[in-house]
XYZ file of N, CA and C in Angstrom:
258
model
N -42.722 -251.416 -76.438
C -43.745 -252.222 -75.803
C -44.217 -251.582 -74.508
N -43.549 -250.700 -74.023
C -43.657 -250.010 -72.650
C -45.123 -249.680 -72.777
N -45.268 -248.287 -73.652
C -46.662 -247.799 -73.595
C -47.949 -248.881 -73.913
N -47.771 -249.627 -75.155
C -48.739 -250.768 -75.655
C -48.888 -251.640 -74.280
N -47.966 -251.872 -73.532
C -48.117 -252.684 -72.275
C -48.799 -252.045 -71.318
N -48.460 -251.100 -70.844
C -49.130 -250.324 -69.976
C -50.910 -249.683 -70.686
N -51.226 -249.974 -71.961
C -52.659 -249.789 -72.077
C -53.169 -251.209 -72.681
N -52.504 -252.612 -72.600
C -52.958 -254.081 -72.167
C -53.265 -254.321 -70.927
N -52.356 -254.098 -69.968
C -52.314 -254.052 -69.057
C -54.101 -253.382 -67.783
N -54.006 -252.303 -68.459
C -55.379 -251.424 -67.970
C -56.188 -251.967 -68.870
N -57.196 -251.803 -67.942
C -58.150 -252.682 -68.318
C -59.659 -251.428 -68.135
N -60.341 -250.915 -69.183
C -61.303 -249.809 -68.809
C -61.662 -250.103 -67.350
N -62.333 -251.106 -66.983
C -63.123 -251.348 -65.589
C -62.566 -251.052 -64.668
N -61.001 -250.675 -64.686
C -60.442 -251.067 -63.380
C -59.403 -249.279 -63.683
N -59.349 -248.087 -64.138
C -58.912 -246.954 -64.451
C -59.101 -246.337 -62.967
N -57.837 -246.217 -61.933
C -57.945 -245.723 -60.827
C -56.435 -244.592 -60.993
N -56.364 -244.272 -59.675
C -54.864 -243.545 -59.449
C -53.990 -244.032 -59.872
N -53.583 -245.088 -59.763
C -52.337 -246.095 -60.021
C -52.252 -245.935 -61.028
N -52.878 -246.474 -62.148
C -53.366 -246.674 -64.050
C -53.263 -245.398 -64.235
N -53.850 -244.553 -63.932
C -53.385 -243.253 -64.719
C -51.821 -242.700 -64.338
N -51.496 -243.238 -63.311
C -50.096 -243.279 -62.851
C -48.976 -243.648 -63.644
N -49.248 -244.870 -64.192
C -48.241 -245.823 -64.891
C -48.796 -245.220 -66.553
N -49.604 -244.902 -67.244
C -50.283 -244.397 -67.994
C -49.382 -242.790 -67.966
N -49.246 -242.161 -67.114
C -48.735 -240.668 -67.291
C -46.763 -241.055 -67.431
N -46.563 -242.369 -66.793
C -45.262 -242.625 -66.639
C -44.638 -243.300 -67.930
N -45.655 -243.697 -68.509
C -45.395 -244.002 -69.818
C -45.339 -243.140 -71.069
N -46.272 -241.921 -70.779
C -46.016 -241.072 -71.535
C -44.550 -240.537 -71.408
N -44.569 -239.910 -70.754
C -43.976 -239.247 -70.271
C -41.780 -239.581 -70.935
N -41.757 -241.149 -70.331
C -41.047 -241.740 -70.772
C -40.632 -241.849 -72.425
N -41.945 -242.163 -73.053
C -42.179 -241.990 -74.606
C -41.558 -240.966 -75.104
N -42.189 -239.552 -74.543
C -41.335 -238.515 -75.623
C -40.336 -237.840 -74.872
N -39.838 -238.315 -73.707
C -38.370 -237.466 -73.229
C -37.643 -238.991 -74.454
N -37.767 -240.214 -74.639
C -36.938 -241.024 -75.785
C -37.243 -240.415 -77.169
N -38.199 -239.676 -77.338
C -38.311 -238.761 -78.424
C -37.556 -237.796 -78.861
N -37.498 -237.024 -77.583
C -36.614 -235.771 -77.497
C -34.910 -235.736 -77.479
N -35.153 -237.313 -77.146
C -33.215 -237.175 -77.226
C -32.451 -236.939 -78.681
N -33.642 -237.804 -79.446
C -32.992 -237.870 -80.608
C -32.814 -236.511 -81.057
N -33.841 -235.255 -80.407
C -33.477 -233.995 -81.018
C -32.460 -233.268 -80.571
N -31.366 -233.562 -79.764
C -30.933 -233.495 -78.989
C -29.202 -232.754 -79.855
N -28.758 -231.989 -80.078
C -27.159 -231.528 -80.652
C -26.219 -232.786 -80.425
N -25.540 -232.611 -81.454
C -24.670 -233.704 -82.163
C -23.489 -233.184 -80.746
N -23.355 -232.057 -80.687
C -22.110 -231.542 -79.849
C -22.133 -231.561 -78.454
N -23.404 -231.704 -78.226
C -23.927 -231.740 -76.422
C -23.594 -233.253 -75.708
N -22.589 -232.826 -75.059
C -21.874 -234.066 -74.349
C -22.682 -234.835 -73.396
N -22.594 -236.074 -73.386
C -23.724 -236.817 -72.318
C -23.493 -236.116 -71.001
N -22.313 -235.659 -70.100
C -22.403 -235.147 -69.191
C -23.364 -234.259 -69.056
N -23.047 -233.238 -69.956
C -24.423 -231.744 -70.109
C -25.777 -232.281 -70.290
N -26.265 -233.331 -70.817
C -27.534 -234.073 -70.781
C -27.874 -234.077 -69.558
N -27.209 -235.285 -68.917
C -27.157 -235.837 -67.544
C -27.120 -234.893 -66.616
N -26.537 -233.707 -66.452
C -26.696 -232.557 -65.500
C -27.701 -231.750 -65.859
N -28.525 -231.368 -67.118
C -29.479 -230.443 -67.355
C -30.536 -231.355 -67.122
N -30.938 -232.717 -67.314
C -32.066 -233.611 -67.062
C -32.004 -233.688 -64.978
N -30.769 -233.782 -64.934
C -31.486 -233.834 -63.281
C -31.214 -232.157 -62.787
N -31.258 -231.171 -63.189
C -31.064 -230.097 -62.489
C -32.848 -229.393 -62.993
N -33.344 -230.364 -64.172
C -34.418 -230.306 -63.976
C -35.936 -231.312 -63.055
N -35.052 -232.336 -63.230
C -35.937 -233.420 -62.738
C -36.143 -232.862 -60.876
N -34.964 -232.391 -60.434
C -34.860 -232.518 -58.640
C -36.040 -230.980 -58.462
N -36.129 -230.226 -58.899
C -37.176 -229.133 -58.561
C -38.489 -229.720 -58.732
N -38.965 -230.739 -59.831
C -40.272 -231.438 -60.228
C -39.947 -232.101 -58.923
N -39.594 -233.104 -58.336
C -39.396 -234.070 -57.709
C -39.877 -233.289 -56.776
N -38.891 -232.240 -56.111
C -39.326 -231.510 -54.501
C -40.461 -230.964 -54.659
N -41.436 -230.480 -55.986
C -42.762 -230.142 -55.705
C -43.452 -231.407 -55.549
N -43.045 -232.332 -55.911
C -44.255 -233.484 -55.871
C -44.003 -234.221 -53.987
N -42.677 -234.051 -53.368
C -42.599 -234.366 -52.457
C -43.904 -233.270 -51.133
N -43.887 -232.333 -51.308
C -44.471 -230.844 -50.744
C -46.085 -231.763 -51.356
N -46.465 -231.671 -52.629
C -48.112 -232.248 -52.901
C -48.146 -233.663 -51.986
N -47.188 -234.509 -51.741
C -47.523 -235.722 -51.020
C -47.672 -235.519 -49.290
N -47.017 -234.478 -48.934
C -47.074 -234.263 -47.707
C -46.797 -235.559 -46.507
N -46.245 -235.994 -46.602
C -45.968 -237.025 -46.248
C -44.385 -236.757 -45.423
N -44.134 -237.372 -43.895
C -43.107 -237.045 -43.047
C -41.592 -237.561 -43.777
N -40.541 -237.092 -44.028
C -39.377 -237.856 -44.319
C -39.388 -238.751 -43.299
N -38.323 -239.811 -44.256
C -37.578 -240.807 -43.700
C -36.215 -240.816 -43.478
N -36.084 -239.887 -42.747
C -34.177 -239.845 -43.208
C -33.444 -241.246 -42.770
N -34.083 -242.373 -42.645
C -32.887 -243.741 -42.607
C -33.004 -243.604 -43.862
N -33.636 -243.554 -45.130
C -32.843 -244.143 -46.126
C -31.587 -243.368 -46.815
N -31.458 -241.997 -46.166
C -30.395 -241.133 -46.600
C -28.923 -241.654 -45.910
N -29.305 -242.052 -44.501
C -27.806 -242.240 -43.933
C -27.178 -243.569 -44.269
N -25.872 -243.637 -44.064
C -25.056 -244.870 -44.507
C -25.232 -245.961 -43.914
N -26.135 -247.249 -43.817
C -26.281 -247.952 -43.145
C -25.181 -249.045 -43.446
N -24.491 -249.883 -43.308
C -23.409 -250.809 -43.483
C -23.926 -251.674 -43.277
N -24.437 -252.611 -42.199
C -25.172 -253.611 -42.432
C -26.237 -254.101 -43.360
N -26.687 -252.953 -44.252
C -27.350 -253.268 -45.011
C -26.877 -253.419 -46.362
N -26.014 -252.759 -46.749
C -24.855 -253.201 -47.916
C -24.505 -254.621 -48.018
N -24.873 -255.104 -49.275
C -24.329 -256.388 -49.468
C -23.422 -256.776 -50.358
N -22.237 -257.557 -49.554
C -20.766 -257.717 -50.086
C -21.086 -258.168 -51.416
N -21.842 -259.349 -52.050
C -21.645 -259.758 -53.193
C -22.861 -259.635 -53.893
């Protein structure tokens, strides 16, 4: 329902940044759930899980560099008051 939702959702009149946003995020989503299934019977979820983010963090830091935009390093450090007990 992800993708079918996301092109209910958009509406022709209204096709801006965002919509093609959620539109590319849906693809996108679609066939990496495609691709798992092609995925070796023998390839341990760990090796998944480390080859998907040892690819994802290089995409990520180019898109951080295209946004240009200042870090925030509070959300990196350990804040404790903001942790919630339950």
């Amino acid at each position: 329902m992800g993708f079918a939702g996301v092109l209910v959702i958009i509406r022709p009149d209204q096709i801006d940044f965002a919509a093609l946003s959620a539109l590319i995020v849906a693809l996108t989503i679609a066939v990496n759930n495609l691709l798992i299934r092609k995925l070796p019977k023998q390839q341990s979820v760990v090796h998944t899980l480390l080859v998907t983010n040892l690819v994802g963090m290089p995409v990520s830091l180019c898109l951080v560099f295209i946004e240009g935009q200042p870090w925030d390093w509070s959300a990196f450090l350990w804040q404790p008051h903001r942790v919630p007990l339950f």
